[in-house]
Short mmCIF file of C-alpha atoms and ligand atoms in Angstrom, two decimals:
data_model
loop_
_atom_site.label_atom_id
_atom_site.label_comp_id
_atom_site.label_asym_id
_atom_site.label_seq_id
_atom_site.Cartn_x
_atom_site.Cartn_y
_atom_site.Cartn_z
CA MET A 1 0.92 -24.85 -35.38
CA SER A 2 4.18 -24.72 -37.32
CA GLU A 3 7.33 -26.49 -36.18
CA THR A 4 8.87 -23.19 -35.11
CA THR A 5 6.00 -22.21 -32.80
CA THR A 6 5.47 -23.55 -29.30
CA GLY A 7 1.76 -22.77 -28.92
CA SER A 8 -0.69 -19.92 -28.82
CA ILE A 9 -1.55 -17.34 -26.20
CA LEU A 10 -4.99 -15.73 -26.08
CA VAL A 11 -4.92 -12.00 -25.32
CA LEU A 12 -8.42 -10.83 -24.42
CA ASN A 13 -9.71 -7.29 -23.93
CA GLY A 14 -13.06 -6.34 -22.48
CA PRO A 15 -15.51 -3.47 -22.96
CA ASN A 16 -14.45 -0.06 -24.26
CA LEU A 17 -10.82 -1.03 -24.71
CA ASN A 18 -11.38 -0.55 -28.45
CA LEU A 19 -11.22 3.18 -27.54
CA LEU A 20 -7.63 2.88 -26.32
CA GLY A 21 -5.48 5.72 -27.65
CA ILE A 22 -8.55 7.52 -28.98
CA ARG A 23 -10.16 8.78 -25.73
CA GLU A 24 -8.96 9.48 -22.15
CA PRO A 25 -5.19 9.47 -22.91
CA GLN A 26 -4.52 10.92 -19.42
CA THR A 27 -5.72 7.63 -17.90
CA TYR A 28 -4.95 5.02 -20.54
CA GLY A 29 -2.14 6.56 -22.63
CA ARG A 30 -1.84 7.22 -26.35
CA GLU A 31 -1.20 3.73 -27.66
CA THR A 32 -4.03 2.07 -29.53
CA LEU A 33 -5.25 -1.50 -29.19
CA ALA A 34 -3.49 -2.25 -32.50
CA ASP A 35 -0.25 -1.03 -30.87
CA VAL A 36 -0.93 -3.34 -27.89
CA GLU A 37 -1.53 -6.25 -30.24
CA ALA A 38 1.83 -5.63 -31.96
CA LEU A 39 3.60 -5.43 -28.56
CA CYS A 40 2.04 -8.75 -27.50
CA ARG A 41 2.95 -10.49 -30.77
CA THR A 42 6.57 -9.32 -30.51
CA ALA A 43 6.89 -10.41 -26.85
CA ALA A 44 5.34 -13.82 -27.56
CA ALA A 45 7.37 -14.43 -30.74
CA LYS A 46 10.63 -14.06 -28.76
CA ALA A 47 9.75 -17.35 -27.07
CA GLY A 48 8.19 -18.93 -30.17
CA TYR A 49 4.54 -18.33 -29.24
CA GLU A 50 1.76 -17.02 -31.43
CA VAL A 51 -0.98 -14.67 -30.21
CA GLU A 52 -4.71 -14.72 -30.79
CA PHE A 53 -5.97 -11.21 -30.01
CA LEU A 54 -9.62 -10.39 -29.33
CA GLN A 55 -11.55 -7.41 -27.96
CA SER A 56 -15.26 -7.53 -27.22
CA ASN A 57 -17.80 -5.28 -25.54
CA HIS A 58 -19.96 -8.35 -24.82
CA GLU A 59 -19.55 -10.54 -21.75
CA GLY A 60 -20.79 -13.70 -23.48
CA VAL A 61 -18.30 -13.32 -26.34
CA LEU A 62 -15.45 -13.10 -23.82
CA ILE A 63 -16.77 -16.15 -21.95
CA ASP A 64 -17.06 -18.16 -25.18
CA ALA A 65 -13.48 -17.20 -26.11
CA ILE A 66 -12.23 -18.36 -22.70
CA HIS A 67 -14.05 -21.69 -23.11
CA ALA A 68 -12.64 -22.19 -26.62
CA ALA A 69 -9.12 -21.49 -25.31
CA ARG A 70 -9.29 -24.58 -23.08
CA THR A 71 -8.19 -26.91 -25.86
CA THR A 72 -6.32 -24.53 -28.15
CA MET A 73 -4.25 -22.10 -26.03
CA VAL A 74 -1.46 -22.46 -23.47
CA GLY A 75 -2.91 -19.63 -21.37
CA ILE A 76 -4.69 -16.30 -21.37
CA VAL A 77 -3.72 -12.66 -20.78
CA ILE A 78 -6.88 -10.68 -20.04
CA ASN A 79 -7.83 -7.10 -19.39
CA PRO A 80 -11.50 -7.61 -18.54
CA GLY A 81 -12.20 -3.84 -18.46
CA ALA A 82 -15.13 -2.92 -16.24
CA PHE A 83 -16.29 -6.58 -16.13
CA THR A 84 -13.37 -6.99 -13.70
CA HIS A 85 -15.49 -5.39 -11.02
CA THR A 86 -18.88 -6.90 -11.86
CA SER A 87 -18.65 -10.31 -13.49
CA VAL A 88 -18.90 -13.52 -11.50
CA ALA A 89 -19.62 -15.24 -14.84
CA LEU A 90 -16.25 -14.21 -16.28
CA ALA A 91 -14.48 -15.36 -13.10
CA ASP A 92 -16.31 -18.70 -13.31
CA ALA A 93 -15.19 -19.10 -16.94
CA VAL A 94 -11.57 -18.40 -15.96
CA SER A 95 -11.60 -20.91 -13.11
CA GLY A 96 -13.48 -23.42 -15.30
CA VAL A 97 -10.87 -23.67 -18.06
CA GLN A 98 -7.97 -24.45 -15.73
CA LEU A 99 -5.48 -22.51 -17.85
CA PRO A 100 -3.00 -20.02 -16.39
CA VAL A 101 -4.59 -16.58 -16.66
CA ILE A 102 -2.75 -13.28 -16.22
CA GLU A 103 -4.98 -10.30 -15.35
CA VAL A 104 -3.75 -6.94 -16.67
CA HIS A 105 -4.93 -3.40 -15.94
CA ILE A 106 -3.37 -0.46 -17.72
CA SER A 107 -4.16 1.99 -14.92
CA ASN A 108 -3.40 1.52 -11.23
CA VAL A 109 -6.94 0.65 -10.22
CA HIS A 110 -6.00 0.99 -6.52
CA GLN A 111 -5.37 4.72 -6.99
CA ARG A 112 -8.80 5.18 -8.54
CA GLU A 113 -12.44 5.00 -7.37
CA ALA A 114 -13.23 2.46 -4.61
CA PHE A 115 -15.44 0.39 -6.96
CA ARG A 116 -12.31 -0.39 -9.03
CA HIS A 117 -10.43 -1.82 -6.04
CA HIS A 118 -12.19 -5.19 -6.10
CA SER A 119 -11.69 -7.68 -8.89
CA TYR A 120 -13.68 -10.91 -9.29
CA ILE A 121 -10.92 -12.12 -11.63
CA SER A 122 -7.95 -11.72 -9.27
CA ALA A 123 -9.04 -14.64 -7.07
CA VAL A 124 -8.82 -17.01 -10.03
CA ALA A 125 -5.89 -15.41 -11.91
CA ALA A 126 -2.36 -16.78 -11.64
CA SER A 127 -0.88 -13.26 -11.63
CA VAL A 128 -2.16 -9.68 -11.63
CA ILE A 129 -0.39 -6.71 -13.24
CA VAL A 130 -1.72 -3.18 -12.60
CA GLY A 131 -0.55 0.33 -13.35
CA ALA A 132 2.22 -0.51 -15.82
CA GLY A 133 0.45 1.14 -18.74
CA THR A 134 0.31 -0.82 -21.97
CA ASN A 135 3.67 -2.40 -21.02
CA GLY A 136 1.53 -4.43 -18.60
CA TYR A 137 0.43 -6.56 -21.56
CA VAL A 138 4.08 -7.30 -22.41
CA LEU A 139 4.73 -8.18 -18.77
CA GLY A 140 1.61 -10.34 -18.85
CA VAL A 141 2.74 -12.27 -21.93
CA GLU A 142 6.23 -12.70 -20.43
CA GLN A 143 4.81 -13.89 -17.10
CA LEU A 144 2.52 -16.37 -18.85
CA ILE A 145 5.48 -17.76 -20.82
CA HIS A 146 7.46 -17.94 -17.57
CA LEU A 147 4.65 -20.06 -16.06
CA VAL A 148 4.11 -22.40 -19.00
CA GLY A 149 7.78 -22.74 -19.90
CA ARG A 150 10.41 -21.64 -22.40
O1 CA2 B 201 -6.94 0.03 -16.18
C1 CA2 B 201 -7.51 -0.80 -16.88
O2 CA2 B 201 -6.94 -1.44 -17.77
C2 CA2 B 201 -9.01 -1.05 -16.69
O3 CA2 B 201 -9.24 -2.45 -16.83
C3 CA2 B 201 -9.71 -0.29 -17.80
C4 CA2 B 201 -11.24 -0.35 -17.69
C5 CA2 B 201 -11.71 0.05 -16.29
O4 CA2 B 201 -13.11 -0.12 -16.19
C6 CA2 B 201 -11.01 -0.77 -15.22
O5 CA2 B 201 -11.44 -0.31 -13.96
C7 CA2 B 201 -9.50 -0.63 -15.33
C8 CA2 B 201 -11.88 0.59 -18.70
C9 CA2 B 201 -11.49 0.34 -20.10
C10 CA2 B 201 -12.02 1.46 -20.93
O6 CA2 B 201 -10.99 1.85 -21.81
C11 CA2 B 201 -11.06 3.07 -22.36
C12 CA2 B 201 -9.99 3.47 -23.11
C13 CA2 B 201 -9.99 4.71 -23.69
C14 CA2 B 201 -11.08 5.55 -23.53
C15 CA2 B 201 -12.16 5.14 -22.79
C16 CA2 B 201 -12.16 3.90 -22.20
#
């Protein structure tokens, strides 16, 4: 970490979010995951934070990244994708690392199918942001910085 940076924020994205901006623009918008990464880096840099950005379609990779963050990151912004609604293991990883975690969903999951209304992650997240489009990631980074200071 350089003298001008305050710490690092992990921004995690779960399955299929690599397709952002490429498919289903009516639900998820036209911005790509690279655009989201740039938005997160800009928001974090305003407060002197760096961003580590990772997308994976594999539950274990996401869990390993959460574990590794315990000693290297100030907190996590995560869009767990469909694992939101299925993964006790991901929720256990989040509660296990004892870092502030902000859960983000691009779409308003509460306006969608009933199976998207429950999140295993929300019970262990510090904050939850839904339905703000890709700006939800910016709000997530800002909220995390608000919680950890600066
Ligand atoms: O609204 C969100 O951010 C979601 O986390 C997105 C997940 C969905 O399973 C959750 O219920 C809500 C799906 C991510 C898939 O992303 C795609 C993006 C473009 C095209 C196809 C899938």
